[in-house]
Short mmCIF file of C-alpha atoms in Angstrom, two decimals:
data_model
loop_
_atom_site.label_atom_id
_atom_site.label_comp_id
_atom_site.label_asym_id
_atom_site.label_seq_id
_atom_site.Cartn_x
_atom_site.Cartn_y
_atom_site.Cartn_z
CA MET A 1 51.45 -33.95 24.19
CA ALA A 2 50.21 -31.13 21.85
CA GLU A 3 46.80 -29.86 22.56
CA LYS A 4 44.15 -30.75 20.18
CA ALA A 5 42.92 -27.78 18.02
CA LYS A 6 39.30 -26.58 18.53
CA GLN A 7 37.08 -27.79 15.84
CA LEU A 8 35.73 -24.91 13.51
CA ARG A 9 32.77 -25.62 11.29
CA CYS A 10 33.23 -24.12 7.92
CA ALA A 11 30.62 -22.90 5.34
CA ILE A 12 31.41 -22.17 1.73
CA TYR A 13 29.45 -19.45 0.02
CA THR A 14 29.52 -18.85 -3.74
CA ARG A 15 27.82 -16.41 -6.06
CA LYS A 16 27.62 -15.55 -9.76
CA SER A 17 25.99 -12.27 -11.01
CA SER A 18 24.49 -13.81 -14.12
CA GLU A 19 22.89 -17.14 -15.11
CA GLU A 20 25.03 -17.53 -18.19
CA GLY A 21 26.94 -20.83 -18.04
CA LEU A 22 25.30 -22.18 -15.03
CA ASP A 23 23.96 -25.05 -17.02
CA GLN A 24 27.50 -26.34 -17.73
CA SER A 25 28.73 -29.46 -15.78
CA PHE A 26 31.42 -27.35 -14.14
CA ASN A 27 30.55 -23.68 -13.73
CA SER A 28 31.81 -20.77 -11.99
CA LEU A 29 30.10 -21.85 -8.70
CA ASP A 30 31.75 -25.25 -8.82
CA ALA A 31 35.14 -23.55 -9.42
CA GLN A 32 34.67 -21.36 -6.44
CA ARG A 33 33.62 -24.21 -4.28
CA ALA A 34 36.60 -26.41 -5.33
CA ALA A 35 39.07 -23.74 -4.50
CA SER A 36 37.41 -23.08 -1.09
CA GLU A 37 37.27 -26.80 -0.34
CA ALA A 38 40.82 -27.06 -0.98
CA TYR A 39 41.61 -24.25 1.35
CA VAL A 40 39.41 -25.63 4.09
CA LEU A 41 41.31 -29.08 3.79
CA SER A 42 44.74 -27.24 4.09
CA GLN A 43 43.65 -25.78 7.58
CA ALA A 44 42.43 -29.42 8.75
CA SER A 45 45.42 -29.31 11.33
CA GLU A 46 43.79 -26.01 12.93
CA GLY A 47 40.60 -27.97 13.40
CA TRP A 48 38.72 -26.74 10.11
CA LEU A 49 35.86 -28.95 9.26
CA LEU A 50 33.87 -28.49 6.00
CA LEU A 51 30.05 -28.36 6.65
CA PRO A 52 28.13 -30.45 3.69
CA ASP A 53 25.50 -27.66 3.25
CA HIS A 54 25.82 -25.75 0.02
CA TYR A 55 25.09 -21.91 0.08
CA ASP A 56 25.03 -20.95 -3.52
CA ASP A 57 23.46 -17.87 -5.42
CA GLY A 58 23.61 -18.29 -9.15
CA GLY A 59 22.26 -15.12 -11.08
CA PHE A 60 22.09 -12.87 -8.16
CA SER A 61 23.81 -9.45 -7.91
CA GLY A 62 26.20 -8.61 -5.16
CA GLY A 63 24.52 -5.38 -4.69
CA THR A 64 21.51 -6.69 -2.97
CA MET A 65 20.85 -8.79 0.11
CA GLU A 66 17.95 -10.38 -1.36
CA ARG A 67 19.62 -13.68 -2.20
CA PRO A 68 18.34 -17.09 -1.01
CA GLY A 69 21.66 -18.72 -0.31
CA LEU A 70 22.96 -15.77 1.51
CA LYS A 71 19.79 -15.59 3.64
CA THR A 72 20.07 -19.21 4.43
CA LEU A 73 23.71 -18.78 5.49
CA LEU A 74 22.99 -15.76 7.72
CA ALA A 75 20.17 -17.68 9.33
CA ASP A 76 22.43 -20.71 10.22
CA ILE A 77 25.01 -18.44 11.55
CA GLU A 78 22.60 -16.65 13.97
CA LEU A 79 21.58 -20.20 15.08
CA GLY A 80 25.26 -20.97 15.78
CA LYS A 81 25.71 -23.69 13.24
CA VAL A 82 28.82 -21.98 11.38
CA ASP A 83 32.07 -20.86 12.86
CA VAL A 84 33.94 -19.63 9.59
CA VAL A 85 32.61 -18.53 6.30
CA VAL A 86 34.81 -19.13 3.46
CA VAL A 87 34.53 -17.42 0.10
CA TYR A 88 36.65 -17.22 -3.08
CA LYS A 89 36.68 -13.45 -3.17
CA ILE A 90 35.26 -10.79 -0.88
CA ASP A 91 33.00 -9.34 -3.55
CA ARG A 92 31.23 -12.75 -3.86
CA LEU A 93 29.76 -11.90 -0.52
CA THR A 94 28.72 -8.37 -1.25
CA ARG A 95 29.72 -5.39 -3.36
CA SER A 96 27.87 -2.87 -1.03
CA LEU A 97 29.85 -1.35 1.96
CA ALA A 98 26.50 -0.77 3.75
CA ASP A 99 25.45 -4.35 3.28
CA PHE A 100 28.90 -5.67 4.30
CA ALA A 101 28.67 -3.71 7.63
CA ARG A 102 25.23 -5.41 8.47
CA ILE A 103 26.81 -8.81 7.38
CA VAL A 104 29.84 -8.36 9.59
CA GLU A 105 27.67 -7.25 12.61
CA ILE A 106 25.77 -10.60 12.23
CA PHE A 107 29.16 -12.41 12.07
CA GLU A 108 30.56 -10.73 15.21
CA GLY A 109 27.32 -11.33 17.04
CA ALA A 110 27.52 -15.07 16.49
CA ASP A 111 31.37 -15.13 16.95
CA CYS A 112 31.90 -16.20 13.25
CA SER A 113 35.02 -15.43 11.29
CA PHE A 114 35.32 -14.57 7.67
CA VAL A 115 38.02 -15.77 5.22
CA SER A 116 38.75 -15.08 1.73
CA VAL A 117 40.62 -17.77 -0.30
CA THR A 118 42.46 -15.41 -2.78
CA GLN A 119 42.90 -12.66 -0.29
CA SER A 120 44.45 -14.30 2.67
CA PHE A 121 43.12 -12.63 5.73
CA ASN A 122 40.16 -12.78 7.95
CA THR A 123 38.11 -10.57 10.35
CA THR A 124 39.54 -11.79 13.67
CA GLY A 125 42.12 -8.77 13.76
CA SER A 126 41.62 -5.10 13.32
CA MET A 127 44.05 -5.06 10.26
CA GLY A 128 41.93 -7.68 8.50
CA LYS A 129 38.81 -5.43 9.16
CA LEU A 130 40.61 -2.44 7.65
CA ILE A 131 41.79 -4.12 4.55
CA LEU A 132 38.10 -5.70 4.01
CA ASN A 133 36.67 -2.13 4.13
CA VAL A 134 39.21 -0.83 1.61
CA LEU A 135 38.70 -3.73 -0.69
CA LEU A 136 34.83 -3.32 -0.48
CA SER A 137 35.25 0.44 -1.15
CA PHE A 138 36.93 -0.28 -4.47
CA ALA A 139 34.33 -3.04 -5.21
CA GLN A 140 31.49 -0.63 -4.72
CA PHE A 141 33.41 2.00 -6.78
CA GLU A 142 33.75 -0.55 -9.74
CA ARG A 143 30.14 -1.26 -9.35
CA GLU A 144 29.02 2.46 -9.67
CA VAL A 145 31.51 3.02 -12.61
CA THR A 146 29.91 -0.09 -14.46
CA GLY A 147 26.41 1.53 -13.82
CA GLU A 148 27.46 4.75 -15.20
CA ARG A 149 28.85 2.89 -18.28
CA ILE A 150 25.67 1.13 -18.79
CA ARG A 151 23.55 4.43 -18.41
CA ASP A 152 25.72 6.11 -20.97
CA LYS A 153 25.32 3.16 -23.43
CA ILE A 154 21.58 3.36 -22.98
CA ALA A 155 21.52 7.09 -23.58
CA ALA A 156 23.74 6.76 -26.74
CA SER A 157 21.54 3.79 -28.01
CA LYS A 158 18.34 5.86 -27.58
CA LYS A 159 19.90 8.84 -29.38
CA ARG A 160 20.10 6.40 -32.29
CA GLY A 161 16.38 5.54 -32.08
CA MET A 162 16.80 1.95 -30.54
CA TRP A 163 14.41 0.39 -28.23
CA MET A 164 16.38 -0.51 -25.00
CA GLY A 165 14.22 -3.05 -23.39
CA GLY A 166 11.24 -3.04 -21.02
CA ILE A 167 7.66 -3.63 -21.36
CA PRO A 168 6.69 -2.95 -25.05
CA PRO A 169 3.78 -0.46 -25.34
CA LEU A 170 0.36 -1.23 -26.63
CA GLY A 171 0.60 -1.45 -30.55
CA TYR A 172 4.17 -2.89 -30.55
CA ASP A 173 5.78 -6.25 -30.15
CA ILE A 174 9.38 -6.81 -28.88
CA PRO A 175 12.13 -6.56 -31.55
CA ALA A 176 13.24 -9.62 -33.51
CA GLU A 177 16.36 -11.49 -32.29
CA GLY A 178 19.41 -9.20 -32.81
CA SER A 179 17.35 -6.26 -33.52
CA ARG A 180 16.49 -3.06 -31.44
CA LYS A 181 13.52 -1.97 -33.63
CA LEU A 182 10.05 -2.56 -32.16
CA GLN A 183 7.64 -4.33 -34.37
CA ILE A 184 4.08 -3.14 -35.08
CA ASN A 185 1.19 -5.45 -33.78
CA PRO A 186 -1.54 -4.66 -36.29
CA ALA A 187 -4.51 -5.73 -34.13
CA GLU A 188 -3.24 -3.51 -31.32
CA ALA A 189 -2.31 -0.72 -33.61
CA ARG A 190 -5.96 -0.46 -34.72
CA LEU A 191 -6.93 -0.06 -30.93
CA VAL A 192 -4.32 2.62 -30.39
CA ARG A 193 -5.69 4.76 -33.30
CA GLN A 194 -9.13 4.12 -31.94
CA ILE A 195 -8.16 5.42 -28.62
CA PHE A 196 -6.71 8.66 -30.10
CA GLU A 197 -9.72 9.24 -32.36
CA ARG A 198 -12.36 8.42 -29.65
CA TYR A 199 -10.69 10.81 -27.20
CA LEU A 200 -11.02 13.63 -29.64
CA ALA A 201 -14.51 12.68 -30.14
CA LEU A 202 -15.65 12.33 -26.60
CA GLY A 203 -13.41 15.12 -25.24
CA SER A 204 -12.77 13.52 -21.95
CA VAL A 205 -10.55 10.65 -20.60
CA HIS A 206 -13.18 9.74 -18.03
CA ALA A 207 -15.76 9.15 -20.90
CA LEU A 208 -13.11 7.34 -22.90
CA GLN A 209 -12.28 5.02 -20.02
CA ARG A 210 -16.01 4.19 -19.56
CA GLU A 211 -16.53 3.54 -23.14
CA LEU A 212 -13.45 1.20 -23.29
CA THR A 213 -14.70 -0.64 -20.27
CA ARG A 214 -18.14 -1.07 -21.80
CA GLN A 215 -16.57 -2.54 -24.97
CA GLY A 216 -14.31 -4.94 -22.88
CA LYS A 217 -11.01 -3.33 -24.03
CA VAL A 218 -8.06 -4.31 -21.87
CA SER A 219 -4.40 -3.43 -21.62
CA LYS A 220 -1.59 -5.20 -23.38
CA SER A 221 -0.85 -8.73 -22.15
CA TRP A 222 2.47 -10.28 -22.07
CA THR A 223 4.44 -13.17 -20.29
CA THR A 224 7.41 -12.80 -18.23
CA ARG A 225 10.66 -14.85 -18.69
CA LYS A 226 9.52 -16.78 -15.67
CA GLY A 227 6.12 -17.52 -17.47
CA LYS A 228 3.92 -15.27 -15.30
CA ALA A 229 1.18 -13.74 -17.36
CA MET A 230 0.88 -9.86 -16.79
CA GLY A 231 -1.42 -7.20 -18.13
CA GLY A 232 -4.81 -7.83 -19.59
CA LEU A 233 -6.52 -5.29 -17.20
CA PRO A 234 -9.27 -2.77 -17.75
CA TYR A 235 -7.74 0.74 -18.49
CA ASN A 236 -7.56 3.35 -15.74
CA ARG A 237 -7.35 7.01 -16.38
CA GLY A 238 -3.51 7.28 -15.63
CA ALA A 239 -2.84 4.56 -18.12
CA LEU A 240 -4.82 6.35 -20.87
CA PHE A 241 -3.24 9.76 -20.19
CA HIS A 242 0.06 8.12 -20.44
CA LEU A 243 -0.83 6.34 -23.79
CA LEU A 244 -2.10 9.69 -25.25
CA ARG A 245 1.06 11.42 -24.36
CA ASN A 246 3.47 8.78 -25.43
CA HIS A 247 5.73 10.04 -28.43
CA ILE A 248 6.60 6.39 -29.18
CA TYR A 249 3.37 6.32 -31.49
CA LEU A 250 4.99 9.10 -33.66
CA GLY A 251 7.92 6.85 -34.29
CA LYS A 252 10.10 8.49 -31.69
CA ILE A 253 12.12 7.36 -28.77
CA VAL A 254 12.09 9.43 -25.48
CA HIS A 255 15.06 9.49 -23.10
CA LYS A 256 14.44 11.82 -19.92
CA ASP A 257 13.37 15.10 -21.54
CA GLU A 258 14.78 14.53 -25.01
CA VAL A 259 12.94 13.14 -28.02
CA TYR A 260 14.76 11.30 -30.77
CA GLU A 261 13.74 9.80 -33.97
CA GLY A 262 13.26 6.07 -33.51
CA GLU A 263 13.91 2.99 -35.77
CA HIS A 264 10.40 1.78 -35.42
CA ASP A 265 7.39 2.85 -37.57
CA ALA A 266 4.66 5.32 -36.36
CA ILE A 267 1.25 4.28 -35.59
CA VAL A 268 -0.51 7.63 -35.21
CA ASP A 269 0.13 10.57 -37.74
CA GLU A 270 1.42 13.86 -36.48
CA VAL A 271 -1.67 15.72 -37.09
CA LEU A 272 -3.89 13.43 -35.02
CA PHE A 273 -1.28 13.37 -32.25
CA GLU A 274 -0.89 17.18 -32.13
CA GLN A 275 -4.74 17.60 -31.94
CA VAL A 276 -4.95 15.33 -29.09
CA GLN A 277 -1.98 17.17 -27.25
CA ARG A 278 -3.73 20.58 -27.68
CA HIS A 279 -6.98 19.08 -26.24
CA LEU A 280 -5.12 17.53 -23.36
CA ASN A 281 -3.21 20.70 -22.69
CA GLY A 282 -6.50 22.77 -22.84
CA ASN A 283 -8.17 20.49 -20.25
CA ALA A 284 -5.04 20.68 -18.09
CA ARG A 285 -5.21 24.60 -18.13
CA ARG A 286 -8.88 24.73 -17.08
CA HIS A 287 -8.12 22.19 -14.41
CA ARG A 288 -5.49 24.34 -12.89
CA ALA A 289 -7.41 27.49 -13.27
CA THR A 290 -10.12 26.03 -11.10
CA SER A 291 -8.17 24.10 -8.70
CA ASN A 292 -7.85 26.92 -6.18
CA LYS A 293 -11.58 27.53 -6.27
CA ARG A 294 -12.30 23.81 -5.70
CA MET A 295 -9.90 23.76 -2.71
CA VAL A 296 -11.85 26.65 -1.13
CA LYS A 297 -15.20 25.06 -1.98
CA ALA A 298 -13.93 21.67 -0.65
CA PRO A 299 -12.23 22.23 2.79
CA LEU A 300 -11.99 18.56 3.60
CA THR A 301 -9.85 17.84 0.63
CA GLY A 302 -6.97 15.60 1.81
CA LYS A 303 -8.48 15.10 5.18
CA LEU A 304 -11.45 12.80 4.41
CA PHE A 305 -11.16 8.99 4.27
CA ASP A 306 -13.60 6.28 3.97
CA ALA A 307 -13.95 3.14 6.11
CA ALA A 308 -11.44 1.19 4.20
CA GLY A 309 -8.86 4.11 4.48
CA GLU A 310 -9.18 5.43 0.92
CA PRO A 311 -9.01 9.10 0.42
CA MET A 312 -12.28 10.77 -0.62
CA SER A 313 -11.70 13.55 -3.18
CA PRO A 314 -14.09 16.38 -4.17
CA THR A 315 -16.15 16.03 -7.43
CA PHE A 316 -19.24 17.43 -8.91
CA SER A 317 -21.91 16.83 -11.31
CA ARG A 318 -24.57 18.74 -13.13
CA GLY A 319 -28.16 18.32 -13.15
CA LYS A 320 -30.54 18.73 -16.05
CA ALA A 321 -31.08 22.44 -15.15
CA GLY A 322 -27.30 23.02 -14.98
CA ARG A 323 -27.13 23.05 -11.28
CA SER A 324 -23.81 21.84 -9.88
CA TYR A 325 -23.99 19.16 -7.27
CA ARG A 326 -20.85 18.61 -5.04
CA TYR A 327 -19.81 15.21 -3.51
CA TYR A 328 -16.73 13.60 -1.91
CA VAL A 329 -16.02 10.19 -3.65
CA SER A 330 -13.72 7.33 -2.68
CA ALA A 331 -10.55 6.98 -4.89
CA SER A 332 -11.63 3.58 -6.22
CA LEU A 333 -14.93 4.90 -7.26
CA GLN A 334 -13.45 7.72 -9.05
CA GLN A 335 -11.07 5.48 -10.92
CA GLY A 336 -14.04 3.42 -12.22
CA SER A 337 -13.60 0.23 -10.13
CA SER A 338 -16.51 -1.36 -8.32
CA LYS A 339 -16.60 -3.08 -4.93
CA THR A 340 -18.78 -5.98 -3.79
CA ASP A 341 -19.66 -4.18 -0.35
CA ASP A 342 -22.68 -2.24 -1.40
CA ASP A 343 -23.12 -1.06 2.07
CA ALA A 344 -19.72 0.77 2.12
CA VAL A 345 -20.12 4.65 1.98
CA ARG A 346 -18.08 5.70 -1.00
CA ARG A 347 -20.08 8.81 -1.95
CA LEU A 348 -21.16 11.57 0.33
CA PRO A 349 -22.85 15.00 -0.50
CA ALA A 350 -20.26 17.64 0.23
CA PRO A 351 -22.32 20.60 1.62
CA ALA A 352 -24.09 18.51 4.17
CA LEU A 353 -20.79 16.93 5.49
CA GLU A 354 -18.97 20.06 5.63
CA GLN A 355 -21.91 21.57 7.57
CA VAL A 356 -21.91 18.90 10.11
CA VAL A 357 -18.05 18.82 10.62
CA GLY A 358 -17.90 22.54 10.72
CA GLU A 359 -20.63 22.94 13.29
CA ALA A 360 -19.10 20.24 15.45
CA CYS A 361 -15.65 21.72 15.31
CA ALA A 362 -17.03 25.20 15.93
CA ARG A 363 -18.32 23.89 19.11
CA TRP A 364 -15.46 21.96 20.24
CA VAL A 365 -12.80 24.80 19.29
CA PRO A 366 -14.67 28.03 19.16
CA GLU A 367 -11.32 29.84 19.20
CA HIS A 368 -10.67 28.91 15.53
CA LYS A 369 -11.78 31.26 12.78
CA GLN A 370 -12.20 28.41 10.27
CA PRO A 371 -13.88 25.44 12.27
CA VAL A 372 -13.43 22.78 9.38
CA ALA A 373 -9.58 23.60 9.28
CA ALA A 374 -9.19 22.61 13.02
CA ALA A 375 -9.83 18.95 11.93
CA ASN A 376 -6.57 17.15 10.99
CA SER A 377 -8.46 14.19 9.41
CA VAL A 378 -11.96 12.91 9.13
CA ARG A 379 -12.66 9.12 8.88
CA ILE A 380 -16.00 7.39 8.24
CA ALA A 381 -16.72 4.70 10.82
CA GLU A 382 -19.46 2.32 11.53
CA GLN A 383 -21.33 4.68 14.04
CA GLY A 384 -20.36 8.02 12.34
CA LEU A 385 -17.26 10.01 11.75
CA LEU A 386 -13.91 9.86 13.64
CA ILE A 387 -12.47 13.53 13.70
CA GLU A 388 -8.88 13.96 14.73
CA LEU A 389 -8.11 17.43 16.33
CA ARG A 390 -4.46 18.60 16.84
CA ASP A 391 -2.89 21.33 18.87
CA VAL A 392 -5.85 21.78 21.06
CA THR A 393 -6.40 21.69 24.77
CA VAL A 394 -8.08 18.27 25.20
CA ALA A 395 -9.61 19.02 28.54
CA GLN A 396 -11.55 21.99 27.10
CA VAL A 397 -12.82 19.95 24.02
CA ALA A 398 -13.82 17.21 26.33
CA ALA A 399 -15.85 19.48 28.37
CA ARG A 400 -17.73 20.78 25.19
CA LEU A 401 -18.83 17.32 23.95
CA SER A 402 -22.44 16.35 23.76
CA ASP A 403 -23.91 13.39 25.43
CA GLU A 404 -23.61 11.28 22.54
CA GLU A 405 -20.11 12.41 21.38
CA ARG A 406 -17.10 10.62 23.01
CA LEU A 407 -13.18 10.72 22.95
CA VAL A 408 -11.86 7.47 21.51
CA HIS A 409 -8.34 8.64 21.79
CA SER A 410 -6.43 11.41 23.42
CA THR A 411 -2.91 12.62 24.25
CA ARG A 412 -1.88 16.08 25.75
CA ARG A 413 -2.37 18.03 22.56
CA GLU A 414 -4.32 15.64 20.32
CA CYS A 415 -7.55 13.88 20.46
CA THR A 416 -10.01 11.68 18.22
CA ILE A 417 -13.62 12.18 18.65
CA LEU A 418 -16.37 9.97 17.66
CA LEU A 419 -19.28 12.25 16.14
CA PRO A 420 -22.35 9.91 15.77
CA LEU A 421 -23.90 10.19 12.28
CA ALA A 422 -26.43 8.11 10.34
CA LEU A 423 -25.41 7.37 6.82
CA PRO A 424 -28.69 5.41 5.61
CA ILE A 425 -29.61 4.76 1.94
CA ARG A 426 -32.53 6.56 0.57
CA GLY A 427 -33.60 5.94 -2.95
CA GLY A 428 -30.03 4.99 -3.90
CA ARG A 429 -28.48 8.14 -2.46
CA ARG A 430 -26.74 8.52 0.90
CA ARG A 431 -28.03 11.16 3.13
CA ILE A 432 -26.31 12.46 6.31
CA GLU A 433 -28.34 12.71 9.37
CA PRO A 434 -26.59 14.03 12.45
CA THR A 435 -27.51 12.16 15.56
CA GLY A 436 -26.89 15.26 17.91
CA LYS A 437 -30.70 15.68 18.05
CA HIS A 438 -31.57 12.09 18.67
CA VAL A 439 -34.88 10.77 17.34
CA ALA A 440 -36.22 7.90 19.45
CA ARG A 441 -36.38 4.58 17.75
CA PRO A 442 -37.53 1.90 19.98
CA ASP A 443 -36.53 -1.65 18.99
CA PRO A 444 -39.48 -3.94 20.03
CA VAL A 445 -37.39 -7.12 19.67
CA LEU A 446 -34.61 -5.73 21.98
CA ILE A 447 -37.25 -4.30 24.45
CA ALA A 448 -38.93 -7.74 24.56
CA ALA A 449 -35.72 -9.51 25.25
CA LEU A 450 -34.77 -7.16 28.02
CA ARG A 451 -38.15 -7.84 29.68
CA LYS A 452 -37.70 -11.60 29.26
CA ALA A 453 -34.39 -11.21 30.88
CA HIS A 454 -35.91 -9.56 34.09
CA SER A 455 -38.66 -12.18 34.09
CA MET A 456 -36.07 -14.93 34.67
CA LEU A 457 -34.89 -13.18 37.86
CA GLU A 458 -36.26 -13.13 41.37
CA LEU A 459 -35.80 -10.44 43.97
CA GLU A 460 -34.50 -11.37 47.28
CA ARG A 461 -33.92 -8.64 49.84
CA GLY A 462 -33.89 -6.16 47.10
CA SER A 463 -31.32 -7.95 45.03
CA PRO A 464 -31.85 -9.88 41.83
CA THR A 465 -31.19 -13.73 42.21
CA ILE A 466 -31.72 -16.72 39.84
CA ALA A 467 -32.71 -20.12 41.04
CA ALA A 468 -31.07 -22.04 38.20
CA ALA A 469 -29.28 -21.41 34.90
CA PRO A 470 -31.61 -21.18 31.90
CA VAL A 471 -31.79 -24.48 29.98
CA SER A 472 -31.52 -23.04 26.31
CA GLN A 473 -28.37 -21.24 25.08
CA TYR A 474 -30.63 -18.46 23.77
CA ASP A 475 -32.10 -17.61 27.22
CA ARG A 476 -28.63 -17.68 28.76
CA LYS A 477 -27.53 -15.11 26.28
CA VAL A 478 -30.78 -12.98 26.89
CA LEU A 479 -30.34 -13.07 30.58
CA ARG A 480 -27.18 -11.13 30.35
CA LEU A 481 -29.28 -8.01 29.42
CA ALA A 482 -30.77 -7.74 32.89
CA PHE A 483 -27.27 -7.05 34.15
CA LEU A 484 -26.66 -3.95 31.87
CA ALA A 485 -26.12 -0.71 33.51
CA SER A 486 -29.51 0.93 34.59
CA ASP A 487 -28.99 3.91 32.16
CA ILE A 488 -28.30 1.58 29.18
CA GLN A 489 -31.49 -0.30 30.00
CA ARG A 490 -33.43 2.98 30.44
CA ALA A 491 -32.10 4.16 26.86
CA ILE A 492 -33.16 0.75 25.29
CA LEU A 493 -36.64 1.28 26.68
CA GLU A 494 -36.84 4.86 25.29
CA GLY A 495 -35.35 3.88 21.88
CA LYS A 496 -32.26 5.90 22.42
CA GLN A 497 -29.79 3.22 22.01
CA PRO A 498 -26.83 3.63 19.60
CA ARG A 499 -27.68 2.81 16.01
CA GLY A 500 -26.58 -0.68 15.27
CA LEU A 501 -27.18 -1.91 18.74
CA THR A 502 -29.64 -4.78 18.20
CA LEU A 503 -30.31 -8.20 19.98
CA GLU A 504 -28.31 -10.03 17.40
CA ARG A 505 -25.22 -7.91 18.02
CA LEU A 506 -25.82 -8.26 21.86
CA LYS A 507 -25.97 -12.18 21.57
CA LYS A 508 -22.80 -12.32 19.72
CA MET A 509 -20.72 -10.08 21.68
CA THR A 510 -19.01 -10.51 25.26
CA ILE A 511 -20.80 -8.02 27.57
CA PRO A 512 -18.41 -6.63 30.32
CA LEU A 513 -19.61 -6.86 34.01
CA SER A 514 -18.34 -3.43 34.75
CA TRP A 515 -20.85 -0.67 33.84
CA SER A 516 -18.17 1.87 32.63
CA LYS A 517 -16.78 -0.78 30.30
CA GLN A 518 -20.23 -1.63 29.04
CA HIS A 519 -20.64 1.98 28.03
CA GLU A 520 -17.46 1.84 26.00
CA ALA A 521 -18.15 -1.48 24.39
CA LEU A 522 -21.83 -0.71 23.50
CA GLY A 523 -21.12 2.74 22.12
CA PHE A 524 -22.85 4.82 24.81
#
């Protein structure tokens, strides 16, 4: 009696690159599935069994793995639900040789075979794998050639002044059906001319941005094909620079570095446009001429970050007497955005900060000729500054730390040091106060709680004991203060505890029993 063939669970995968024709009652995906079902049925004697699940991707390119049907199929393969994958043609699965290698690796890991209906081979043998690689190489070659043809067509069309798609710029609407000519939007065109004219009057993109924000002017709004609303946001400086440099407002089309006459009408006349370009170029030259000086004056450029991780860049302002004041300002604040967290430090006086960092680095690594240059990064933290040093002898640095400074991270040649600083608000300005010379600030509430904790204890043979646990939750939390390390309790009584260490904070946190861990947890 003939041995019964092993049952093989077969999954059919179909794909079509475009959405065209998918709404028909019998489309390309249906045709692929019908041919694949017939092939599976022909192999019924070999134990092939068709799975009812559909793995279809309509309107997805074969050059990407980001396809819902393919992702579901690969997930089911990894779960061991599929033994054979059947496709109409190999390029239905993928057109990328690199993607195909990843897919085959998943197949082999799950002991899953791959079969093409119109190209009769599978991946169970070495010859099948060789042929698959050859065919996919040609499929990828065809895809690249198609891409080159599309790029050449776009370049030729732009030379003729045609709009080749994308988001229409402010002042224009998309072309009419069957046309490649942008249509002027009268209301937006007036705003574009206003932006060009006001820039010349104000002389600064920063001032222009602030004025547009005050007036409630926003970027162009549009809706995607999927119905998602986009745009309609306040202008940032980058968008305004791009708008003021855009040759499309002269009635021209730009392709790479070439400018061609466009089919659409101009919004800005050449005289106004050229005046704006000269002013922008003049500002850019002045910016480049002073950039090196600013770098020398701002040694923390590229190294300083606020508590949110945003880079803080150097800037300056002038007082009424013409005196310059230098600051480090967070990127979001420079771009004109506002945050709801009023306590976040986003502007710091540069000279004071550089002095504090420079003095600390000079003490930690005195062998460096430029102390600030020894700092690889400086990040604002709740208790001060986190300063990262690289290419240093960590043991020597640790020996030079003051009592309040501490290593928070270290390797053989790198370390991060917490430099305690106070950044309080004074009259709306933020002032840097090093805590190296600690000023005693006794906290009467915290001291009273510490004394209450000791009053709940009794001494028996020199050791603190307690007869019964306190009834109230508040007393139970306060009692823990009596078991703090002796030097921590002394610091609290002398008012030398770390800033931010309050009774409320202690009540909310878990206090370790180990004295060494208490120092770390409480910032001592």
